Tab-separated table of C-alpha atoms and ligand atoms in Angstrom:
chain	number	residue	atom	x	y	z
U	1	MET	CA	0.000	0.000	0.000
U	2	SER	CA	1.820	3.102	-1.199
U	3	LEU	CA	0.570	6.002	-3.286
U	4	LEU	CA	2.946	8.348	-5.058
U	5	VAL	CA	1.911	11.727	-6.494
U	6	THR	CA	3.947	14.032	-8.700
U	7	GLY	CA	2.632	17.501	-9.407
U	8	SER	CA	2.779	21.164	-8.590
U	9	ILE	CA	3.035	22.916	-5.259
U	10	GLY	CA	2.370	26.600	-5.618
U	11	ILE	CA	1.377	29.898	-4.162
U	12	ASP	CA	-2.102	30.839	-5.399
U	13	SER	CA	-4.134	34.041	-5.453
U	14	VAL	CA	-7.811	33.458	-6.140
U	15	ILE	CA	-10.852	35.683	-6.680
U	16	THR	CA	-14.338	34.149	-6.558
U	17	PRO	CA	-17.790	35.728	-6.191
U	18	GLN	CA	-17.555	34.743	-2.508
U	19	GLY	CA	-14.292	36.542	-1.742
U	20	ARG	CA	-10.599	36.458	-2.406
U	21	ALA	CA	-7.454	34.847	-1.083
U	22	ARG	CA	-3.956	36.133	-1.677
U	23	ASP	CA	-0.723	34.125	-1.628
U	24	VAL	CA	-2.221	30.954	-0.216
U	25	LEU	CA	-0.981	27.371	-0.435
U	26	GLY	CA	-2.082	25.619	-3.638
U	27	GLY	CA	-0.913	23.315	-6.398
U	28	SER	CA	-2.201	20.057	-7.810
U	29	ALA	CA	-0.005	17.823	-5.646
U	30	THR	CA	-1.045	19.689	-2.510
U	31	TYR	CA	-4.789	19.194	-2.990
U	32	PHE	CA	-4.265	15.617	-4.148
U	33	SER	CA	-2.139	14.784	-1.104
U	34	PHE	CA	-4.566	16.152	1.459
U	35	ALA	CA	-7.495	14.262	-0.075
U	36	ALA	CA	-5.574	11.003	-0.541
U	37	SER	CA	-4.139	11.136	2.969
U	38	LEU	CA	-7.664	10.601	4.294
U	39	PHE	CA	-7.219	6.982	3.133
U	40	THR	CA	-3.544	6.145	2.867
U	41	ARG	CA	-0.023	7.457	3.403
U	42	VAL	CA	1.024	9.587	0.450
U	43	ARG	CA	4.499	9.958	-1.051
U	44	LEU	CA	4.764	13.436	-2.515
U	45	VAL	CA	7.267	14.297	-5.273
U	46	ALA	CA	7.447	17.974	-6.184
U	47	VAL	CA	9.829	20.896	-6.346
U	48	VAL	CA	9.558	24.361	-4.787
U	49	GLY	CA	11.921	27.330	-4.654
U	50	ASP	CA	13.837	28.526	-1.631
U	51	ASP	CA	11.182	31.226	-1.173
U	52	PHE	CA	8.590	28.567	-0.202
U	53	PRO	CA	7.158	29.791	3.110
U	54	ALA	CA	7.971	27.742	6.213
U	55	ALA	CA	4.334	28.086	7.294
U	56	PHE	CA	3.209	26.235	4.118
U	57	ARG	CA	5.708	23.472	4.792
U	58	ASP	CA	4.185	23.150	8.265
U	59	VAL	CA	0.715	22.789	6.711
U	60	LEU	CA	1.963	20.015	4.393
U	61	ALA	CA	3.552	18.283	7.364
U	62	LEU	CA	0.139	18.148	9.063
U	63	ALA	CA	-1.198	15.675	6.507
U	64	ASP	CA	-0.113	12.036	6.515
U	65	VAL	CA	2.358	12.718	3.701
U	66	ASP	CA	5.949	11.561	3.239
U	67	LEU	CA	7.834	14.690	2.149
U	68	ALA	CA	11.125	12.924	1.309
U	69	GLY	CA	10.465	13.702	-2.373
U	70	LEU	CA	9.843	17.415	-1.831
U	71	GLU	CA	12.865	19.224	-3.276
U	72	THR	CA	13.635	22.799	-2.280
U	73	ARG	CA	15.764	24.156	-5.107
U	74	ALA	CA	18.298	26.787	-4.089
U	75	GLY	CA	18.169	29.944	-6.190
U	76	SER	CA	14.770	29.075	-7.718
U	77	LYS	CA	11.345	30.532	-7.095
U	78	THR	CA	8.152	28.662	-6.266
U	79	PHE	CA	5.393	28.304	-8.889
U	80	ARG	CA	2.700	30.991	-8.649
U	81	TRP	CA	-0.795	31.046	-10.105
U	82	ALA	CA	-3.603	33.612	-9.907
U	83	GLY	CA	-7.131	33.051	-11.150
U	84	GLU	CA	-10.582	34.605	-11.142
U	85	TYR	CA	-13.876	32.711	-11.391
U	86	SER	CA	-16.987	33.699	-13.361
U	87	PRO	CA	-20.160	34.612	-11.402
U	88	ASP	CA	-21.477	31.019	-11.709
U	89	MET	CA	-17.962	29.673	-10.919
U	90	ASN	CA	-18.055	27.336	-13.921
U	91	GLU	CA	-15.316	29.238	-15.758
U	92	ARG	CA	-12.049	30.643	-14.590
U	93	ASP	CA	-9.523	32.999	-16.123
U	94	THR	CA	-5.860	32.710	-15.330
U	95	LEU	CA	-4.816	36.231	-14.307
U	96	ASP	CA	-1.168	35.437	-13.820
U	97	ILE	CA	1.065	32.396	-14.045
U	98	GLN	CA	4.719	32.301	-13.050
U	99	LEU	CA	6.051	28.819	-13.742
U	100	ASN	CA	9.384	29.622	-12.058
U	101	VAL	CA	10.804	26.303	-10.786
U	102	LEU	CA	8.252	24.323	-12.840
U	103	ALA	CA	9.977	25.554	-16.008
U	104	GLU	CA	13.275	24.016	-14.862
U	105	ALA	CA	14.294	20.354	-14.642
U	106	GLY	CA	11.650	18.162	-13.039
U	107	PRO	CA	11.972	16.512	-9.638
U	108	LYS	CA	13.502	13.063	-9.161
U	109	ILE	CA	11.665	10.151	-7.596
U	110	PRO	CA	13.602	9.103	-4.474
U	111	ARG	CA	14.832	5.483	-4.643
U	112	ALA	CA	12.780	4.639	-1.593
U	113	PHE	CA	9.634	5.562	-3.583
U	114	ALA	CA	10.458	3.349	-6.610
U	115	ASP	CA	8.374	0.495	-5.176
U	116	SER	CA	5.139	2.562	-5.104
U	117	ASP	CA	1.961	0.600	-5.910
U	118	VAL	CA	-0.194	3.452	-7.208
U	119	VAL	CA	1.090	6.502	-9.093
U	120	PHE	CA	-0.728	9.715	-9.958
U	121	LEU	CA	0.929	11.990	-12.499
U	122	ALA	CA	-0.728	15.372	-12.048
U	123	ASN	CA	-0.769	17.753	-14.960
U	124	THR	CA	2.646	18.661	-16.371
U	125	HIS	CA	4.560	18.194	-19.656
U	126	PRO	CA	3.721	14.687	-20.969
U	127	VAL	CA	7.417	13.879	-21.499
U	128	LEU	CA	8.132	14.672	-17.848
U	129	GLN	CA	5.123	12.567	-16.821
U	130	ARG	CA	6.636	9.567	-18.678
U	131	GLU	CA	10.095	10.199	-17.237
U	132	LEU	CA	8.659	10.209	-13.734
U	133	LEU	CA	6.587	7.080	-14.344
U	134	GLY	CA	9.714	5.370	-15.676
U	135	GLN	CA	11.391	5.846	-12.283
U	136	VAL	CA	8.773	3.672	-10.556
U	137	ASN	CA	9.483	-0.071	-10.859
U	138	SER	CA	6.136	-1.718	-11.571
U	139	PRO	CA	3.133	0.160	-10.231
U	140	ARG	CA	-0.077	-1.835	-10.214
U	141	LEU	CA	-2.011	1.308	-11.107
U	142	SER	CA	-0.844	4.489	-12.884
U	143	VAL	CA	-3.128	7.408	-13.664
U	144	CYS	CA	-2.520	10.796	-15.263
U	145	ASP	CA	-4.163	14.172	-15.695
U	146	THR	CA	-3.391	16.697	-18.434
U	147	MET	CA	-4.511	20.124	-19.597
U	148	ASP	CA	-5.415	22.110	-22.693
U	149	CYS	CA	-1.925	23.406	-23.483
U	150	TRP	CA	-0.468	19.860	-23.805
U	151	ILE	CA	-3.466	18.673	-25.836
U	152	GLU	CA	-2.875	21.564	-28.244
U	153	ASN	CA	0.913	21.806	-28.286
U	154	GLU	CA	2.213	18.299	-27.555
U	155	PRO	CA	-0.412	15.888	-28.953
U	156	ASP	CA	2.086	13.188	-29.978
U	157	GLU	CA	3.911	13.173	-26.638
U	158	LEU	CA	0.593	13.164	-24.815
U	159	ARG	CA	-0.539	10.109	-26.783
U	160	LYS	CA	2.631	8.281	-25.763
U	161	THR	CA	1.928	9.106	-22.125
U	162	LEU	CA	-1.686	7.970	-22.435
U	163	ALA	CA	-0.459	4.692	-23.926
U	164	ALA	CA	1.711	4.162	-20.834
U	165	VAL	CA	-0.901	4.659	-18.074
U	166	ASP	CA	-3.815	2.569	-16.796
U	167	GLY	CA	-6.233	5.430	-16.266
U	168	VAL	CA	-6.919	9.074	-17.020
U	169	ILE	CA	-8.757	11.678	-14.922
U	170	ILE	CA	-9.531	14.825	-16.925
U	171	ASN	CA	-12.279	17.408	-17.219
U	172	ASP	CA	-15.011	17.442	-19.849
U	173	GLY	CA	-13.557	20.239	-21.998
U	174	GLU	CA	-10.198	18.500	-22.112
U	175	ALA	CA	-11.808	15.158	-23.024
U	176	ARG	CA	-13.596	16.832	-25.940
U	177	ASP	CA	-10.450	18.643	-27.123
U	178	LEU	CA	-8.361	15.507	-26.818
U	179	THR	CA	-10.714	13.259	-28.783
U	180	GLY	CA	-12.613	15.648	-31.036
U	181	ARG	CA	-15.847	14.040	-29.745
U	182	VAL	CA	-18.575	16.184	-28.221
U	183	ASN	CA	-20.488	13.350	-26.551
U	184	LEU	CA	-18.703	12.389	-23.331
U	185	VAL	CA	-19.448	8.646	-23.471
U	186	SER	CA	-17.977	8.629	-26.944
U	187	ALA	CA	-15.030	10.770	-25.768
U	188	GLY	CA	-14.396	8.307	-22.924
U	189	GLU	CA	-14.397	5.388	-25.373
U	190	ALA	CA	-12.011	7.275	-27.656
U	191	ILE	CA	-9.638	7.782	-24.703
U	192	LEU	CA	-9.689	4.028	-23.998
U	193	ALA	CA	-8.709	3.438	-27.635
U	194	LEU	CA	-5.502	5.391	-26.875
U	195	GLY	CA	-4.447	2.868	-24.223
U	196	PRO	CA	-5.894	3.452	-20.727
U	197	ARG	CA	-8.381	0.902	-19.387
U	198	PHE	CA	-10.485	3.542	-17.679
U	199	ALA	CA	-11.225	7.220	-18.126
U	200	VAL	CA	-12.819	9.502	-15.549
U	201	ILE	CA	-14.307	12.661	-17.023
U	202	LYS	CA	-15.013	15.421	-14.482
U	203	LYS	CA	-17.941	17.723	-15.193
U	204	GLY	CA	-17.582	20.304	-12.423
U	205	GLU	CA	-20.875	20.966	-10.653
U	206	HIS	CA	-22.455	18.240	-12.818
U	207	GLY	CA	-20.395	15.440	-11.325
U	208	ALA	CA	-18.243	12.879	-13.099
U	209	MET	CA	-18.381	9.925	-15.464
U	210	LEU	CA	-16.359	6.716	-15.371
U	211	VAL	CA	-15.888	4.850	-18.631
U	212	THR	CA	-14.345	1.361	-18.684
U	213	GLY	CA	-14.206	-1.235	-21.458
U	214	ASP	CA	-17.625	-2.619	-20.514
U	215	SER	CA	-19.355	0.004	-18.368
U	216	VAL	CA	-20.347	3.639	-18.035
U	217	THR	CA	-21.105	5.140	-14.600
U	218	THR	CA	-22.206	8.685	-13.891
U	219	ILE	CA	-22.294	10.311	-10.486
U	220	PRO	CA	-23.602	13.771	-9.569
U	221	ALA	CA	-21.580	16.235	-7.528
U	222	PHE	CA	-22.344	16.274	-3.806
U	223	PRO	CA	-24.599	19.340	-3.373
U	224	ILE	CA	-22.972	22.187	-1.434
U	225	ALA	CA	-25.080	25.222	-0.560
U	226	GLU	CA	-22.221	27.714	-0.451
U	227	VAL	CA	-19.278	27.160	-2.747
U	228	ARG	CA	-16.523	29.585	-1.785
U	229	ASP	CA	-13.621	28.502	-4.016
U	230	PRO	CA	-13.617	25.655	-6.584
U	231	THR	CA	-9.803	25.681	-6.905
U	232	GLY	CA	-8.334	22.241	-6.342
U	233	ALA	CA	-11.631	20.371	-6.696
U	234	GLY	CA	-10.283	18.267	-9.554
U	235	ASP	CA	-7.065	17.365	-7.774
U	236	SER	CA	-8.912	16.589	-4.534
U	237	PHE	CA	-11.237	14.370	-6.561
U	238	ALA	CA	-8.257	12.465	-7.971
U	239	GLY	CA	-6.688	12.238	-4.498
U	240	GLY	CA	-9.859	10.852	-2.945
U	241	MET	CA	-10.245	8.322	-5.744
U	242	LEU	CA	-6.702	7.025	-5.786
U	243	GLY	CA	-6.258	7.196	-2.012
U	244	TYR	CA	-9.274	4.919	-1.694
U	245	LEU	CA	-8.008	2.546	-4.422
U	246	ASP	CA	-4.554	2.342	-2.868
U	247	HIS	CA	-6.020	1.573	0.534
U	248	GLY	CA	-8.475	-1.053	-0.729
U	249	GLY	CA	-6.064	-2.791	-3.082
U	250	GLN	CA	-8.767	-3.611	-5.659
U	251	GLN	CA	-9.265	-1.915	-9.017
U	252	ASP	CA	-12.177	-3.696	-10.682
U	253	THR	CA	-15.152	-1.643	-11.892
U	254	ALA	CA	-17.001	-1.967	-8.555
U	255	ALA	CA	-13.935	-0.605	-6.706
U	256	LEU	CA	-13.557	2.209	-9.253
U	257	ARG	CA	-17.211	3.132	-8.621
U	258	ARG	CA	-16.723	3.226	-4.863
U	259	ALA	CA	-13.605	5.338	-5.456
U	260	LEU	CA	-15.672	7.713	-7.600
U	261	LEU	CA	-17.854	8.349	-4.546
U	262	ARG	CA	-14.838	9.147	-2.357
U	263	GLY	CA	-13.329	11.468	-4.963
U	264	THR	CA	-16.607	13.323	-5.307
U	265	VAL	CA	-16.957	13.759	-1.555
U	266	ALA	CA	-13.317	14.856	-1.085
U	267	ALA	CA	-13.838	17.552	-3.741
U	268	SER	CA	-17.041	18.709	-2.018
U	269	PHE	CA	-15.054	19.618	1.096
U	270	THR	CA	-12.355	21.485	-0.840
U	271	ILE	CA	-14.822	23.883	-2.470
U	272	GLU	CA	-16.386	24.909	0.845
U	273	ASP	CA	-13.509	27.299	1.554
U	274	PHE	CA	-10.382	28.851	0.047
U	275	SER	CA	-7.109	26.968	-0.312
U	276	LEU	CA	-6.875	23.912	1.980
U	277	ASN	CA	-8.822	25.643	4.744
U	278	ARG	CA	-11.729	23.203	4.755
U	279	LEU	CA	-10.167	20.017	3.407
U	280	ARG	CA	-7.381	20.047	5.987
U	281	SER	CA	-9.933	20.093	8.805
U	282	VAL	CA	-11.605	16.890	7.596
U	283	GLY	CA	-10.818	13.483	9.064
U	284	PRO	CA	-11.645	10.005	7.727
U	285	GLU	CA	-14.789	9.714	9.902
U	286	GLU	CA	-16.272	12.991	8.653
U	287	LEU	CA	-15.519	11.994	5.073
U	288	GLU	CA	-17.226	8.606	5.460
U	289	ARG	CA	-20.232	10.270	7.131
U	290	ARG	CA	-20.676	12.428	4.042
U	291	VAL	CA	-20.177	9.390	1.789
U	292	LYS	CA	-23.015	7.680	3.681
U	293	ASP	CA	-25.270	10.743	3.316
U	294	PHE	CA	-24.448	10.801	-0.379
U	295	VAL	CA	-25.251	7.105	-0.862
U	296	ASP	CA	-28.570	7.602	1.005
U	297	MET	CA	-29.349	10.526	-1.260
U	298	LEU	CA	-28.584	8.519	-4.419
U	299	ARG	CA	-30.630	5.473	-3.392
U	300	ILE	CA	-33.861	5.900	-5.343
U	301	GLU	CA	-36.294	2.987	-5.405
R	401	LIG	P1	-7.731	22.466	-10.097
R	401	LIG	O1	-8.685	23.547	-9.661
R	401	LIG	O2	-8.076	21.098	-9.555
R	401	LIG	O3	-7.479	22.484	-11.573
R	401	LIG	O4	-6.310	22.802	-9.411
R	401	LIG	C1	-5.853	24.104	-9.312
R	401	LIG	C2	-4.415	24.092	-8.805
R	401	LIG	O5	-3.547	23.795	-9.897
R	401	LIG	C3	-4.019	25.458	-8.273
R	401	LIG	O6	-3.749	25.357	-6.882
R	401	LIG	C4	-2.781	25.863	-9.067
R	401	LIG	O7	-1.699	26.199	-8.221
R	401	LIG	C5	-2.425	24.636	-9.889
R	401	LIG	N1	-2.116	24.989	-11.284
R	401	LIG	C6	-2.733	25.900	-12.076
R	401	LIG	N2	-2.145	25.946	-13.303
R	401	LIG	C7	-1.131	25.026	-13.286
R	401	LIG	C8	-0.125	24.604	-14.241
R	401	LIG	N3	-0.044	25.118	-15.472
R	401	LIG	N4	0.753	23.639	-13.859
R	401	LIG	C9	0.676	23.108	-12.637
R	401	LIG	N5	-0.220	23.453	-11.689
R	401	LIG	C10	-1.115	24.406	-12.000
C-alpha cells in the first residue's frame, strides 16, 4: 500500500464571487495529497523554490504525507498562479502564471519511492510525466491528468503518455479537445482506444463519469449550498479516488465506482472554503459520514 503523487506545489491568489485569497498554499499535488491522505499514506514528489514559506511546509507536514520527495531548489522561485472565477464559478480565467521552478528540470523520484503501488501523475509536460513514471518499478495502477496546453501543443507526446498509463482523470472540456468528440461517453471510449483501461471525465458541478471497457457510470456532484472557491476540486477528486483505491487494493469496476464516490466527496469539502482551509480540517470519519449521506441521497427505489 503506497501512493505516489507528482505535481505542482504553488502559491495561489484566487478571486471568486464569494471573496478572495492572496498568496495561499495551492498546487495540484497539494490538494491531491490532502485528499488522498484521508485513506492512505502519500508519497509526494514535487519541487519548490527557496522562497517557499515555512508556514506552508508546516501545513503540508500536518497531513499524513511523506515529504522525502519534496525538493527545495536553491536559487529558484516557487510556482505561482492567480485566477478569477466567473459569477457562476463554472469558468475561470488565469490572471497570472509564473512557472518559475516548474519551467526548470523536473523533480527526481527518491529510490525509496520506486516500489510505489499506485502513481498519480498530475498535470505537467507529458514527457516529464513519462520520465517520472519510468522511475517507478512496476506500479499496479498508474493514472494521469493533463490540460489544454499539452493537448494543443504536444499531442504526440501526450498520446505516448496515455499509452503508458492505466487510467486518465480529466475534465469534460479536455476530453472533448483531446478526442474531437462532443459526446462524453464517446469521448471516454475514444480515450480508452488510446491505451488506458479507464477514463474519468469530471464535469464540475455536474459530477463525473467513469468509462471502462464494458461500463459507463455517472455520479452527480455532492450538493454544497455555499461554494466559496472551486480551486483544487479536480485534484482533490483524484486524491480521494486514488487514495481509496490504494487503501483497498482492488481496481475492478465496482472498486472504481466506490472510489468515484470518495473522490466526489473529497472535492465537495475542498470547495467549501479557500485553499486547503476546509479540506485540511476533515478526518476520515467525517468523510465517510458524508459518503453515507451521499449514498442515502442517491438510493432511489
Ligand atoms: P484544479 O482547480 O483542480 O485544476 O487545481 C488548481 C491548482 O492547480 C491550483 O492550486 C494551481 O496552483 C495549480 N495549477 C494551475 N495551473 C497550473 C499549471 N499550469 N501547472 C501546474 N499546476 C497548475
